[in-house]
Short mmCIF file of N, CA and C in Angstrom, two decimals:
data_model
loop_
_atom_site.label_atom_id
_atom_site.label_comp_id
_atom_site.label_asym_id
_atom_site.label_seq_id
_atom_site.Cartn_x
_atom_site.Cartn_y
_atom_site.Cartn_z
N MET P 1 78.01 53.53 43.82
CA MET P 1 78.20 52.19 44.33
C MET P 1 76.93 51.80 45.10
N ASN P 2 76.35 50.68 44.74
CA ASN P 2 75.16 50.23 45.46
C ASN P 2 75.57 49.48 46.72
N LEU P 3 74.60 49.10 47.52
CA LEU P 3 74.86 48.46 48.80
C LEU P 3 75.61 47.15 48.64
N GLN P 4 75.24 46.34 47.68
CA GLN P 4 75.89 45.05 47.47
C GLN P 4 77.36 45.24 47.10
N GLU P 5 77.65 46.18 46.22
CA GLU P 5 79.04 46.45 45.85
C GLU P 5 79.83 46.95 47.05
N HIS P 6 79.20 47.79 47.87
CA HIS P 6 79.85 48.32 49.06
C HIS P 6 80.20 47.18 50.03
N ILE P 7 79.26 46.28 50.25
CA ILE P 7 79.49 45.15 51.15
C ILE P 7 80.59 44.25 50.61
N CYS P 8 80.58 43.97 49.32
CA CYS P 8 81.62 43.14 48.70
C CYS P 8 82.99 43.80 48.84
N SER P 9 83.03 45.10 48.62
CA SER P 9 84.29 45.83 48.73
C SER P 9 84.83 45.77 50.15
N ARG P 10 83.95 45.95 51.13
CA ARG P 10 84.37 45.90 52.54
C ARG P 10 84.82 44.49 52.92
N THR P 11 84.15 43.48 52.40
CA THR P 11 84.52 42.09 52.70
C THR P 11 85.90 41.78 52.14
N VAL P 12 86.17 42.19 50.91
CA VAL P 12 87.48 41.96 50.31
C VAL P 12 88.56 42.66 51.11
N THR P 13 88.30 43.90 51.52
CA THR P 13 89.26 44.65 52.33
C THR P 13 89.52 43.92 53.65
N PHE P 14 88.46 43.46 54.30
CA PHE P 14 88.60 42.74 55.56
C PHE P 14 89.42 41.47 55.39
N LEU P 15 89.10 40.69 54.36
CA LEU P 15 89.82 39.43 54.13
C LEU P 15 91.28 39.68 53.77
N THR P 16 91.54 40.75 53.04
CA THR P 16 92.91 41.10 52.68
C THR P 16 93.72 41.42 53.93
N ARG P 17 93.12 42.11 54.86
CA ARG P 17 93.80 42.43 56.12
C ARG P 17 93.91 41.21 57.02
N LEU P 18 92.96 40.32 56.93
CA LEU P 18 92.93 39.14 57.78
C LEU P 18 93.99 38.12 57.38
N THR P 19 94.31 38.02 56.11
CA THR P 19 95.24 37.01 55.62
C THR P 19 96.60 37.08 56.30
N PRO P 20 97.25 38.24 56.41
CA PRO P 20 98.54 38.28 57.11
C PRO P 20 98.42 37.90 58.58
N ILE P 21 97.31 38.26 59.21
CA ILE P 21 97.11 37.91 60.61
C ILE P 21 96.97 36.40 60.76
N ALA P 22 96.17 35.79 59.90
CA ALA P 22 96.01 34.34 59.94
C ALA P 22 97.33 33.64 59.67
N HIS P 23 98.10 34.17 58.73
CA HIS P 23 99.42 33.60 58.40
C HIS P 23 100.34 33.67 59.62
N TYR P 24 100.32 34.79 60.33
CA TYR P 24 101.15 34.94 61.53
C TYR P 24 100.79 33.90 62.58
N PHE P 25 99.50 33.75 62.86
CA PHE P 25 99.10 32.80 63.89
C PHE P 25 99.33 31.36 63.45
N ASN P 26 99.25 31.09 62.17
CA ASN P 26 99.57 29.75 61.67
C ASN P 26 101.04 29.45 61.92
N LYS P 27 101.91 30.41 61.64
CA LYS P 27 103.33 30.23 61.90
C LYS P 27 103.59 30.08 63.39
N ALA P 28 102.89 30.85 64.21
CA ALA P 28 103.09 30.80 65.65
C ALA P 28 102.66 29.46 66.23
N SER P 29 101.79 28.75 65.54
CA SER P 29 101.31 27.47 66.06
C SER P 29 102.29 26.33 65.80
N LEU P 30 103.28 26.55 64.95
CA LEU P 30 104.29 25.52 64.73
C LEU P 30 105.13 25.37 65.99
N PRO P 31 105.49 24.13 66.34
CA PRO P 31 106.35 23.95 67.51
C PRO P 31 107.75 24.50 67.23
N SER P 32 108.47 24.79 68.30
CA SER P 32 109.84 25.26 68.13
C SER P 32 110.71 24.11 67.62
N GLN P 33 111.90 24.45 67.18
CA GLN P 33 112.82 23.42 66.71
C GLN P 33 113.13 22.43 67.83
N GLN P 34 113.33 22.95 69.04
CA GLN P 34 113.63 22.08 70.18
C GLN P 34 112.46 21.15 70.49
N GLU P 35 111.23 21.67 70.41
CA GLU P 35 110.06 20.83 70.67
C GLU P 35 109.94 19.72 69.63
N THR P 36 110.13 20.07 68.38
CA THR P 36 110.03 19.07 67.31
C THR P 36 111.09 18.00 67.48
N LEU P 37 112.33 18.41 67.70
CA LEU P 37 113.39 17.41 67.89
C LEU P 37 113.14 16.57 69.12
N GLY P 38 112.61 17.17 70.19
CA GLY P 38 112.29 16.42 71.40
C GLY P 38 111.23 15.36 71.13
N GLN P 39 110.20 15.73 70.36
CA GLN P 39 109.15 14.76 70.01
C GLN P 39 109.72 13.61 69.19
N ILE P 40 110.59 13.95 68.25
CA ILE P 40 111.17 12.92 67.38
C ILE P 40 112.09 12.01 68.18
N VAL P 41 112.89 12.58 69.07
CA VAL P 41 113.77 11.77 69.92
C VAL P 41 112.94 10.80 70.75
N MET P 42 111.85 11.29 71.34
CA MET P 42 110.99 10.42 72.15
C MET P 42 110.37 9.31 71.28
N ASP P 43 109.95 9.64 70.07
CA ASP P 43 109.40 8.63 69.17
C ASP P 43 110.43 7.53 68.90
N ILE P 44 111.64 7.94 68.58
CA ILE P 44 112.70 6.98 68.25
C ILE P 44 113.01 6.09 69.45
N LEU P 45 113.16 6.70 70.63
CA LEU P 45 113.48 5.92 71.83
C LEU P 45 112.33 5.00 72.22
N ASN P 46 111.09 5.48 72.09
CA ASN P 46 109.93 4.64 72.42
C ASN P 46 109.80 3.46 71.47
N GLU P 47 110.31 3.61 70.25
CA GLU P 47 110.30 2.50 69.29
C GLU P 47 111.44 1.52 69.55
N GLY P 48 112.31 1.84 70.49
CA GLY P 48 113.43 0.97 70.81
C GLY P 48 114.56 1.04 69.79
N ARG P 49 114.57 2.09 68.98
CA ARG P 49 115.60 2.24 67.96
C ARG P 49 116.78 3.02 68.51
N ASN P 50 117.90 2.89 67.83
CA ASN P 50 119.08 3.67 68.19
C ASN P 50 118.87 5.12 67.80
N LEU P 51 119.31 6.01 68.68
CA LEU P 51 119.21 7.44 68.41
C LEU P 51 120.51 7.91 67.77
N ASN P 52 120.43 8.32 66.53
CA ASN P 52 121.59 8.83 65.82
C ASN P 52 121.12 9.79 64.73
N ARG P 53 122.07 10.37 64.04
CA ARG P 53 121.73 11.35 63.01
C ARG P 53 120.84 10.74 61.92
N LYS P 54 121.15 9.51 61.54
CA LYS P 54 120.37 8.85 60.48
C LYS P 54 118.91 8.65 60.91
N SER P 55 118.69 8.21 62.15
CA SER P 55 117.32 7.99 62.61
C SER P 55 116.56 9.31 62.74
N LEU P 56 117.25 10.37 63.17
CA LEU P 56 116.63 11.69 63.24
C LEU P 56 116.24 12.18 61.85
N CYS P 57 117.15 12.06 60.90
CA CYS P 57 116.88 12.51 59.53
C CYS P 57 115.75 11.71 58.90
N THR P 58 115.72 10.41 59.16
CA THR P 58 114.66 9.56 58.62
C THR P 58 113.29 10.00 59.13
N LYS P 59 113.21 10.26 60.43
CA LYS P 59 111.94 10.73 61.00
C LYS P 59 111.54 12.09 60.44
N LEU P 60 112.52 13.00 60.32
CA LEU P 60 112.23 14.32 59.78
C LEU P 60 111.77 14.23 58.33
N LEU P 61 112.40 13.37 57.54
CA LEU P 61 111.98 13.19 56.15
C LEU P 61 110.56 12.64 56.07
N GLY P 62 110.23 11.74 56.98
CA GLY P 62 108.87 11.20 57.03
C GLY P 62 107.85 12.28 57.32
N ARG P 63 108.19 13.16 58.25
CA ARG P 63 107.28 14.26 58.57
C ARG P 63 107.20 15.27 57.43
N LEU P 64 108.34 15.49 56.76
CA LEU P 64 108.36 16.41 55.63
C LEU P 64 107.45 15.93 54.51
N GLU P 65 107.42 14.62 54.28
CA GLU P 65 106.59 14.05 53.22
C GLU P 65 105.10 14.27 53.45
N VAL P 66 104.68 14.34 54.70
CA VAL P 66 103.25 14.50 54.99
C VAL P 66 102.89 15.91 55.44
N ALA P 67 103.85 16.83 55.39
CA ALA P 67 103.59 18.22 55.78
C ALA P 67 102.53 18.81 54.86
N SER P 68 101.61 19.56 55.44
CA SER P 68 100.50 20.10 54.65
C SER P 68 100.62 21.59 54.36
N GLU P 69 101.53 22.27 55.02
CA GLU P 69 101.69 23.72 54.84
C GLU P 69 103.14 24.04 54.47
N PRO P 70 103.36 25.06 53.67
CA PRO P 70 104.73 25.45 53.31
C PRO P 70 105.59 25.80 54.53
N GLU P 71 104.98 26.41 55.55
CA GLU P 71 105.73 26.76 56.75
C GLU P 71 106.20 25.50 57.47
N GLU P 72 105.36 24.50 57.48
CA GLU P 72 105.69 23.23 58.11
C GLU P 72 106.83 22.55 57.34
N GLU P 73 106.75 22.56 56.02
CA GLU P 73 107.82 21.99 55.19
C GLU P 73 109.13 22.71 55.46
N ASN P 74 109.09 24.03 55.53
CA ASN P 74 110.29 24.82 55.80
C ASN P 74 110.86 24.49 57.18
N HIS P 75 109.99 24.29 58.15
CA HIS P 75 110.40 23.94 59.51
C HIS P 75 111.22 22.64 59.50
N TYR P 76 110.70 21.62 58.83
CA TYR P 76 111.39 20.33 58.77
C TYR P 76 112.66 20.42 57.92
N GLN P 77 112.62 21.15 56.83
CA GLN P 77 113.82 21.31 55.99
C GLN P 77 114.93 22.01 56.76
N THR P 78 114.58 22.99 57.56
CA THR P 78 115.57 23.69 58.38
C THR P 78 116.22 22.73 59.37
N LEU P 79 115.41 21.90 60.01
CA LEU P 79 115.95 20.94 60.97
C LEU P 79 116.84 19.91 60.29
N ILE P 80 116.44 19.45 59.12
CA ILE P 80 117.28 18.51 58.37
C ILE P 80 118.61 19.17 58.03
N GLY P 81 118.56 20.44 57.63
CA GLY P 81 119.78 21.18 57.30
C GLY P 81 120.72 21.29 58.48
N LEU P 82 120.19 21.35 59.68
CA LEU P 82 121.04 21.42 60.87
C LEU P 82 121.76 20.10 61.14
N LEU P 83 121.17 19.02 60.67
CA LEU P 83 121.73 17.69 60.97
C LEU P 83 122.71 17.18 59.92
N VAL P 84 122.64 17.73 58.72
CA VAL P 84 123.53 17.22 57.66
C VAL P 84 124.73 18.11 57.45
#
């Protein structure tokens, strides 16, 4: 194995080990269910709208549509599941 192959091999090994760590911290950066619902409740009340299950679900669906990560989508889907 020449030096370039050795470096490539070590880089792949490093990145393979890094991926689960990055995934963990990405998940950890998601707000808790209570924090998300609190933000949504404040949004609804600040808009002067009635706070009810329908308005909560509507806001959650809006956030689900623009979610960029699978973990984020799962977070919103879980919250919607709690409300229906």
